[in-house]
PDB file of C-alpha atoms in Angstrom:
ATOM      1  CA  UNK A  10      -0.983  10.064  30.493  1.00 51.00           C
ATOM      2  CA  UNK A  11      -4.395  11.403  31.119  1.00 46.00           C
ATOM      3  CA  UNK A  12      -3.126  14.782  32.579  1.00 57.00           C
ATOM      4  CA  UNK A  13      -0.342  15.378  29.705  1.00 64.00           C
ATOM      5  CA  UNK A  14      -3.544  14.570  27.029  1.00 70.00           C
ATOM      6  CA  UNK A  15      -5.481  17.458  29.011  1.00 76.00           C
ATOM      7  CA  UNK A  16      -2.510  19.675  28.859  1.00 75.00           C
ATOM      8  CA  UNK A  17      -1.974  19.197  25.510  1.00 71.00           C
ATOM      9  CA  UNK A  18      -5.385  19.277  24.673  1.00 76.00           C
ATOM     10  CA  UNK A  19      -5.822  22.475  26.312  1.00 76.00           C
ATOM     11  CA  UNK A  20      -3.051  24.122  24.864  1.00 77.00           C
ATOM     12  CA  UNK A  21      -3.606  23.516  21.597  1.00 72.00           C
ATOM     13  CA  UNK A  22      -7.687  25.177  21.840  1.00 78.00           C
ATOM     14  CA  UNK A  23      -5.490  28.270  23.110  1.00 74.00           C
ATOM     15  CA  UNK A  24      -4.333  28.316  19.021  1.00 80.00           C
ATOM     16  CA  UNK A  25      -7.021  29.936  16.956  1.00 74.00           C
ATOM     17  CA  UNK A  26      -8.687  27.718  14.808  1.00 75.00           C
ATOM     18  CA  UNK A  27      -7.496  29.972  11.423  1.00 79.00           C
ATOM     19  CA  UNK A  28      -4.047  29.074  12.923  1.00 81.00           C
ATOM     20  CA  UNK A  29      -3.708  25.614  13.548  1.00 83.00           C
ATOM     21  CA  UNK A  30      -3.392  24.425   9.715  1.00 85.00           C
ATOM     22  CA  UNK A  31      -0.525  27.126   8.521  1.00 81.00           C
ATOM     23  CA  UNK A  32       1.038  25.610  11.990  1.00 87.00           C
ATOM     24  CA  UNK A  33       0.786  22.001  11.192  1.00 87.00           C
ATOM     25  CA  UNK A  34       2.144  23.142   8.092  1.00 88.00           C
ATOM     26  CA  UNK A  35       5.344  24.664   9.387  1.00 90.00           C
ATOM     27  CA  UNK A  36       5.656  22.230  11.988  1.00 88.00           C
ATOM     28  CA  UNK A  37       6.333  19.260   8.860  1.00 86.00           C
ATOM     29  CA  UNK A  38       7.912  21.516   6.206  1.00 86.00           C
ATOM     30  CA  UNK A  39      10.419  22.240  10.073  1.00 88.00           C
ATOM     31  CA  UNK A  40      11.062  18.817   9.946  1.00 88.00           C
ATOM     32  CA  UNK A  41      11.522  17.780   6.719  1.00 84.00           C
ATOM     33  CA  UNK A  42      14.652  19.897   6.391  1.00 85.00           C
ATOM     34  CA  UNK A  43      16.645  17.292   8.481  1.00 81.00           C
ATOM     35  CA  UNK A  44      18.795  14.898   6.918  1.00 78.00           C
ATOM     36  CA  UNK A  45      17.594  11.784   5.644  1.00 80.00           C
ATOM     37  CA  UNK A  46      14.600  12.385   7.092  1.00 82.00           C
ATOM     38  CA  UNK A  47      13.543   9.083   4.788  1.00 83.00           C
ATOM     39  CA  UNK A  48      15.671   6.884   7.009  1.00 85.00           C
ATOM     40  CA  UNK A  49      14.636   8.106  10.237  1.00 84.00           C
ATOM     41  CA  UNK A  50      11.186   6.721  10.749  1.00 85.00           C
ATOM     42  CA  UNK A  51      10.589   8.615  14.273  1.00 86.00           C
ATOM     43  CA  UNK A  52      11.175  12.344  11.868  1.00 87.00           C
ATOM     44  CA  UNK A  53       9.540  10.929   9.203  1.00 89.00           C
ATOM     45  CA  UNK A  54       6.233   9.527  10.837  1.00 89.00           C
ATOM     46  CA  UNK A  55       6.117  13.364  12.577  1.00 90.00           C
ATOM     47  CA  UNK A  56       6.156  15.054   9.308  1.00 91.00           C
ATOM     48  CA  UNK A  57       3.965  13.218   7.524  1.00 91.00           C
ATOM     49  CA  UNK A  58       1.337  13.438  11.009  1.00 92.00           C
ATOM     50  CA  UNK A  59       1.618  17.125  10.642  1.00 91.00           C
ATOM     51  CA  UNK A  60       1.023  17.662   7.068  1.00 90.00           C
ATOM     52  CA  UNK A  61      -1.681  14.976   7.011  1.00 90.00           C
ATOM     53  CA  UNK A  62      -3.604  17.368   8.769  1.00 90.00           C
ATOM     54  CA  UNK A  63      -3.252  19.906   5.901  1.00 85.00           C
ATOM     55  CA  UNK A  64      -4.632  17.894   3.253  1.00 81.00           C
ATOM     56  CA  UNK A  65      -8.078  18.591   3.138  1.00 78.00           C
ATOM     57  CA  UNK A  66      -7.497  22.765   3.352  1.00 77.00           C
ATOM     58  CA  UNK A  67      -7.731  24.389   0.213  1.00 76.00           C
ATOM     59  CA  UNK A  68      -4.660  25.665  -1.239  1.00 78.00           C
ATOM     60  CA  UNK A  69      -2.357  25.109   1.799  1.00 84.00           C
ATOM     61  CA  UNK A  70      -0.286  23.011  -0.392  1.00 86.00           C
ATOM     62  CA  UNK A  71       0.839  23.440  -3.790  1.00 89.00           C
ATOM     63  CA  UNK A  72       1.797  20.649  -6.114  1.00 90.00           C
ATOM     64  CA  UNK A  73       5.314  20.396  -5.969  1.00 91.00           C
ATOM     65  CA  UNK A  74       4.474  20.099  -1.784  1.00 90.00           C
ATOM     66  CA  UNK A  75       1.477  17.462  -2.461  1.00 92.00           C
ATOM     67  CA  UNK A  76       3.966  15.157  -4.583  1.00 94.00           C
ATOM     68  CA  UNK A  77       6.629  15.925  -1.942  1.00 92.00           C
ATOM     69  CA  UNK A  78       4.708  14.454   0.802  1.00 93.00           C
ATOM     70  CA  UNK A  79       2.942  11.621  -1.326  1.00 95.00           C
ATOM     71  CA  UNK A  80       6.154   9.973  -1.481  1.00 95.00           C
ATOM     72  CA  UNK A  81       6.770  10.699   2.031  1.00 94.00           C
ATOM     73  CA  UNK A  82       3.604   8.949   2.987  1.00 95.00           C
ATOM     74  CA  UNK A  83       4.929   6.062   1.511  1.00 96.00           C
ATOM     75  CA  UNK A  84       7.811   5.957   3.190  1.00 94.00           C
ATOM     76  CA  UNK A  85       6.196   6.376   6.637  1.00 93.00           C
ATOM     77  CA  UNK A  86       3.961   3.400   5.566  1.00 93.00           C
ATOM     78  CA  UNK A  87       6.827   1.010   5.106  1.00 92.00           C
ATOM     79  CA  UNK A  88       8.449   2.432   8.097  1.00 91.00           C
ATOM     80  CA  UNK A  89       5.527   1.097   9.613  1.00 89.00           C
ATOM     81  CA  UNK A  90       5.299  -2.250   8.591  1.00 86.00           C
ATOM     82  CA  UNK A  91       8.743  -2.956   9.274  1.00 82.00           C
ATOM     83  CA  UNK A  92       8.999  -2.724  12.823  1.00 77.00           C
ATOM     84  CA  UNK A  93       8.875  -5.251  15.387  1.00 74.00           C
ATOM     85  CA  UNK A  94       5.338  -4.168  16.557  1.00 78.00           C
ATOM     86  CA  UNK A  95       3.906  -3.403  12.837  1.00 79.00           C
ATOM     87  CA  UNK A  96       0.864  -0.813  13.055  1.00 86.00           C
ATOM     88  CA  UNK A  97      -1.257  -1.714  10.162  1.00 87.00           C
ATOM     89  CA  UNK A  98      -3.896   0.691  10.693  1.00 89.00           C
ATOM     90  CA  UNK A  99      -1.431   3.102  10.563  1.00 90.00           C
ATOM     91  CA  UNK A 100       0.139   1.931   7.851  1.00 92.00           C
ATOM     92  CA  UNK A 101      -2.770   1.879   5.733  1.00 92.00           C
ATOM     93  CA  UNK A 102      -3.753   5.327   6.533  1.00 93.00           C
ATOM     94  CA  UNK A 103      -0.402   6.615   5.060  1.00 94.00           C
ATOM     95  CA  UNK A 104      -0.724   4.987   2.033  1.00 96.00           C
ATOM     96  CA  UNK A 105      -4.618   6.282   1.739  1.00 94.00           C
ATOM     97  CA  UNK A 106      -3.246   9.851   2.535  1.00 94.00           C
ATOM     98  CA  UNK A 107      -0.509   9.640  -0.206  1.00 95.00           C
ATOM     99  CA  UNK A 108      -3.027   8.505  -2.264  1.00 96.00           C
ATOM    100  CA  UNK A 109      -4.844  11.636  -1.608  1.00 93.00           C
ATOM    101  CA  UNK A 110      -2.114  13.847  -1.718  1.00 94.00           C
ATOM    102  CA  UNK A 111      -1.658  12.676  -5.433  1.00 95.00           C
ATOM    103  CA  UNK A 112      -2.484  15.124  -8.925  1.00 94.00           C
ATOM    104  CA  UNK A 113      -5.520  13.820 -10.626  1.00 93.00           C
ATOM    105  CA  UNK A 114      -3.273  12.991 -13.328  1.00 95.00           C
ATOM    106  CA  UNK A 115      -1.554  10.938 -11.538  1.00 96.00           C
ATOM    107  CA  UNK A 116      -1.531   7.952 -13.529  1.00 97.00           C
ATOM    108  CA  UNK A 117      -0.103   9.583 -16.360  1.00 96.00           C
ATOM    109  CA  UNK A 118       2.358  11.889 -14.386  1.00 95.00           C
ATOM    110  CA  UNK A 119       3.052   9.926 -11.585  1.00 96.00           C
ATOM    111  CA  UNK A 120       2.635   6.869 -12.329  1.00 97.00           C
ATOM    112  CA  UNK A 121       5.388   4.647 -10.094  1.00 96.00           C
ATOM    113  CA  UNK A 122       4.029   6.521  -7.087  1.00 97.00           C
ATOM    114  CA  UNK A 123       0.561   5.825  -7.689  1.00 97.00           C
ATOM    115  CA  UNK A 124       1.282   2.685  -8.381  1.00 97.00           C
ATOM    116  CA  UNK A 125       3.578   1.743  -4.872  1.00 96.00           C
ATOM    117  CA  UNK A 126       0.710   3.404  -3.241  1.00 97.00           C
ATOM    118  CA  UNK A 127      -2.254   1.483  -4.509  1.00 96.00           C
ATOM    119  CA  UNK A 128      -0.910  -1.576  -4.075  1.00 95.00           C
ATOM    120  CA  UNK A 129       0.533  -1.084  -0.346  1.00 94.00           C
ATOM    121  CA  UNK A 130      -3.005   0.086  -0.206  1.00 94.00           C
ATOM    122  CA  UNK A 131      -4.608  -3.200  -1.273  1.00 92.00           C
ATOM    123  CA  UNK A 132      -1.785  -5.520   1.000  1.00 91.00           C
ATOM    124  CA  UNK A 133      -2.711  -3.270   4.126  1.00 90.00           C
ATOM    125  CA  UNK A 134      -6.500  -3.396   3.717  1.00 88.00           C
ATOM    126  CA  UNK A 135      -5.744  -7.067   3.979  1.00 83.00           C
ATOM    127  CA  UNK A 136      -3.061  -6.725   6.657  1.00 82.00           C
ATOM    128  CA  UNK A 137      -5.842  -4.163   8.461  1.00 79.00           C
ATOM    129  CA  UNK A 138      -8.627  -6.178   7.604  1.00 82.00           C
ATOM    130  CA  UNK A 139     -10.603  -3.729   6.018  1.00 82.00           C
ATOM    131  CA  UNK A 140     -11.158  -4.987   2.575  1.00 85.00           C
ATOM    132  CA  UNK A 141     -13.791  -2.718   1.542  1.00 86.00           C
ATOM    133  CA  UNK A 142     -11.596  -0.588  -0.775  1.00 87.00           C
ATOM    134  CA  UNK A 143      -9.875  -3.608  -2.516  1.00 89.00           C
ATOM    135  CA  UNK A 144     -11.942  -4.094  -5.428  1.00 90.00           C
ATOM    136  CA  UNK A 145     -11.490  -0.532  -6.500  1.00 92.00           C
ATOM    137  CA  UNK A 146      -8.366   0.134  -5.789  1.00 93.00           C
ATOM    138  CA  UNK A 147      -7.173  -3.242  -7.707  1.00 93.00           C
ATOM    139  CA  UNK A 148      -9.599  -1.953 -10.439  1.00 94.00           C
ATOM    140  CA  UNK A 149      -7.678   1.439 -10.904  1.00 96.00           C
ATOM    141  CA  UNK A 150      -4.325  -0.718 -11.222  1.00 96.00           C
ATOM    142  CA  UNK A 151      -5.360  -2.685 -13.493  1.00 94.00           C
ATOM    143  CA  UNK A 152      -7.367  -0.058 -15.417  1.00 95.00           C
ATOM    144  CA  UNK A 153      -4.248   2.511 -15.623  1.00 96.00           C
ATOM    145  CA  UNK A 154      -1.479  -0.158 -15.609  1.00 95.00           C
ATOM    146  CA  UNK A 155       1.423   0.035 -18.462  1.00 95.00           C
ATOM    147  CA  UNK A 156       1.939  -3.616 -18.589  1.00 94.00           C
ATOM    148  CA  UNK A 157       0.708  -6.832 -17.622  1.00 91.00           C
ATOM    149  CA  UNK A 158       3.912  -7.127 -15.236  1.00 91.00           C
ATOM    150  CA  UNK A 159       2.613  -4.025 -13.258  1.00 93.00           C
ATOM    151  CA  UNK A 160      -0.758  -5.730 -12.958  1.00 92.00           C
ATOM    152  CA  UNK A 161       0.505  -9.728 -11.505  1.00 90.00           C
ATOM    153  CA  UNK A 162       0.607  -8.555  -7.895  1.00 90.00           C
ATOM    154  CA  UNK A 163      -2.627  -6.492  -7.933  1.00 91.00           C
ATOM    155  CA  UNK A 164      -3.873  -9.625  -9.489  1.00 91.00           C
ATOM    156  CA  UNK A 165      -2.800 -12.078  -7.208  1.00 89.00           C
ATOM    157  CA  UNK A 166      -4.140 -10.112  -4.211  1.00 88.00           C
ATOM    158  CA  UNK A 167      -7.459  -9.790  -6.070  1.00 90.00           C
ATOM    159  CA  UNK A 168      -7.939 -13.796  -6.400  1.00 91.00           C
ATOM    160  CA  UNK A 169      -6.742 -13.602  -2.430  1.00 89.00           C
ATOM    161  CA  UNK A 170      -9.868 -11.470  -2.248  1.00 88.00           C
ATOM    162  CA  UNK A 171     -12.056 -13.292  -4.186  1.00 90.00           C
ATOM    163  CA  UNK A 172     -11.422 -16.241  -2.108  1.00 90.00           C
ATOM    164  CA  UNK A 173     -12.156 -14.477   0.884  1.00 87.00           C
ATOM    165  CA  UNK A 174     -15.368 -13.473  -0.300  1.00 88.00           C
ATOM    166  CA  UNK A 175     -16.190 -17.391  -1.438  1.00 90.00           C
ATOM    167  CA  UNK A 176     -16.086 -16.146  -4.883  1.00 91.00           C
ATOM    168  CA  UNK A 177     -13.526 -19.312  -5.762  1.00 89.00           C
ATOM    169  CA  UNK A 178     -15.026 -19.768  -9.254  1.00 88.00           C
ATOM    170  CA  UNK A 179     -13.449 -16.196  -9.986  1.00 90.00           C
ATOM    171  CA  UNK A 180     -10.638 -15.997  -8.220  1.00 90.00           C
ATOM    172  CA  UNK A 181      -9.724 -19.387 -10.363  1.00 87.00           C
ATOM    173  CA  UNK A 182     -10.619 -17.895 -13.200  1.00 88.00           C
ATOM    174  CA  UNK A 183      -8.094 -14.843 -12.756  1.00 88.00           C
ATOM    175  CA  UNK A 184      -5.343 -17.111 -11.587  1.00 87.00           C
ATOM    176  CA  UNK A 185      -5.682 -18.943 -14.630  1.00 86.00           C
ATOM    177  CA  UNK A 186      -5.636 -15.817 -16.862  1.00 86.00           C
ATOM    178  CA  UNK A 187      -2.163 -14.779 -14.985  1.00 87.00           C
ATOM    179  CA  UNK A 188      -0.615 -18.596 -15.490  1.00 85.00           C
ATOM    180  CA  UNK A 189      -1.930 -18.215 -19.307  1.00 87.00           C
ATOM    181  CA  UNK A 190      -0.597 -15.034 -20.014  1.00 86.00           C
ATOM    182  CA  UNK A 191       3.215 -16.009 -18.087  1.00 84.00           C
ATOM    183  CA  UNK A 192       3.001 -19.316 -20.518  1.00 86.00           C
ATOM    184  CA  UNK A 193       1.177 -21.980 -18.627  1.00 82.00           C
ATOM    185  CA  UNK A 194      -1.742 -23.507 -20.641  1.00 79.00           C
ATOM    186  CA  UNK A 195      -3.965 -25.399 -18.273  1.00 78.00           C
ATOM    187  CA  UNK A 196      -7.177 -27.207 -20.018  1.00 76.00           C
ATOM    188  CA  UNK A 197     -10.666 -26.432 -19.754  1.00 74.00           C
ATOM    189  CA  UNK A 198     -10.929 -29.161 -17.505  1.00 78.00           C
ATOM    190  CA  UNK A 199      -9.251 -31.326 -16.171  1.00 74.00           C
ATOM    191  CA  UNK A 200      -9.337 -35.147 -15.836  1.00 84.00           C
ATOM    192  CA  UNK A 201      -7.522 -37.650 -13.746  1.00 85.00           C
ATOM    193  CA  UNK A 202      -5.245 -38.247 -16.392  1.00 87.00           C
ATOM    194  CA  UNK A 203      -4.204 -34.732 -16.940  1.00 82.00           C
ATOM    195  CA  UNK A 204      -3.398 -35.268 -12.973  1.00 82.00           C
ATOM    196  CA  UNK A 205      -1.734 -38.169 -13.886  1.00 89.00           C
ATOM    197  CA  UNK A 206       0.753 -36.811 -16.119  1.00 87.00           C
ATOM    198  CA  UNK A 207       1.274 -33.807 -14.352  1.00 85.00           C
ATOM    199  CA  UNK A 208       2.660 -35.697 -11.373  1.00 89.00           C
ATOM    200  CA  UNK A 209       4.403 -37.784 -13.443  1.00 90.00           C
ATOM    201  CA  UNK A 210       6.025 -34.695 -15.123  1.00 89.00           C
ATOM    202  CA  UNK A 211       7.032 -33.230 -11.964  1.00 89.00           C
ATOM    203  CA  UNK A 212       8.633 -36.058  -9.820  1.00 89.00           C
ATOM    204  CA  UNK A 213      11.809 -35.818 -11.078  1.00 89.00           C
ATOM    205  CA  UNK A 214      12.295 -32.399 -11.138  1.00 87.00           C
ATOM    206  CA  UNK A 215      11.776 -32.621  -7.272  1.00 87.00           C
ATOM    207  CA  UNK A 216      14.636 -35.198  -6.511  1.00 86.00           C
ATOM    208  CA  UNK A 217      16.953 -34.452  -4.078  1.00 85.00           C
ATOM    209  CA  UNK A 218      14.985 -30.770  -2.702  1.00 87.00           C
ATOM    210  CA  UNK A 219      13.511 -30.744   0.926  1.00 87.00           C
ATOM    211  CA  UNK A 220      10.655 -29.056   2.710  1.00 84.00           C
ATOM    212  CA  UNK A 221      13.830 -26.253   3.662  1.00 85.00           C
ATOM    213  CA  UNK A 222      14.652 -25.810   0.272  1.00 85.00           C
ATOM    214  CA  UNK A 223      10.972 -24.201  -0.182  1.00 80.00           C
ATOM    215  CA  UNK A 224      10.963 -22.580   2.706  1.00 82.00           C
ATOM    216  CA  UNK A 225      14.180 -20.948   1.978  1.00 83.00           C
ATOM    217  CA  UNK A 226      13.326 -19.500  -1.590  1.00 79.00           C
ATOM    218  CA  UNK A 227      12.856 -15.896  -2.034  1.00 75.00           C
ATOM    219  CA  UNK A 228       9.168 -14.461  -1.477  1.00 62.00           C
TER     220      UNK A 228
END
């Protein structure tokens, strides 16, 4: 391994530095020509390595290309997650990369993308444990969201962080604003008869349904 690195390593300093990024370039827009290059992760992973390298050079890419391989990014990101032996860390970095390949009106005009993106972001920060960029990246969701719908996961992982951060007074108080707003009233505070009657409530609608029955419903 150590002698193919230094091979490789050597051949590429024989390409001249001007020529490496138009070359990475090629090399992905090469391989995105093959067919369903979304379902073969190997192809797709490649592409989106190659390109990657591009994004930071100024006008190597144009928009339709930066959109192009956005999406791609995200693909390769669930590609990666979904194996057997799931690669976080690299799974996060193609979400952050589609998230930098996106317009910077991207909330307005691409707004299902940036959306996918931003929250694979947030799970894989978790996943990666590098929850640095959570709060911001939850706070653009919920900032540019359409609907409250679009904005339950982001907040769900946001109480997730809270906790994590021993902030449980509000990460309770934004799981209570998600049960209020989906039609659960819960009181200012509770006593033990509120527990009371809550368990009472609920009894009978667990009759007959085992531990498997909640470990079989859909996450």
């Amino acid at each position: 391994a150590f002698c193919h690195d230094m091979l490789q390593e050597s051949t590429y300093n024989l390409i001249l530095p001007n020529e490496r990024i138009p070359l990475h370039k090629k090399i992905g827009m090469n391989l995105v020509l093959q067919d369903e290059i979304t379902k073969n992760p190997e192809l797709c992973t490649l592409a989106v390595d190659q390109i990657n390298i591009c994004v930071d050079a100024d006008g190597i890419l144009n928009h339709a290309d930066r959109e192009f391989f956005a999406r791609l990014n995200l693909v390769a990101g669930k590609h990666s997650m979904s194996t057997k032996k799931a690669n976080f860390k690299q799974a996060r970095g193609y979400f952050e990369a589609g998230i930098s390949l996106l317009h910077a009106d991207h909330w307005t005009k691409q707004y299902g993308l940036s959306l996918q993106l931003y929250e694979n972001s947030v799970v894989l920060s978790f996943m990666d444990g590098k929850v640095e960029t959570v709060p911001s990246r939850v706070d653009d969701i919920l900032s540019n969201a359409r609907s409250f719908d679009d904005t339950v996961d982001s907040r769900v992982l946001l109480a997730k962080y809270l906790t994590s951060q021993a902030q449980y007074a509000d990460a309770t108080n934004g799981v209570l604003i998600v049960l209020s707003s989906l039609g659960e009233a819960f009181p200012e505070e509770v006593t033990s008869s509120h527990v009371t009657n809550e368990i009472h409530a609920i009894t009978p609608m667990l009759k007959g349904i085992t531990k498997d029955t909640f470990l079989n419903l859909p996450t």
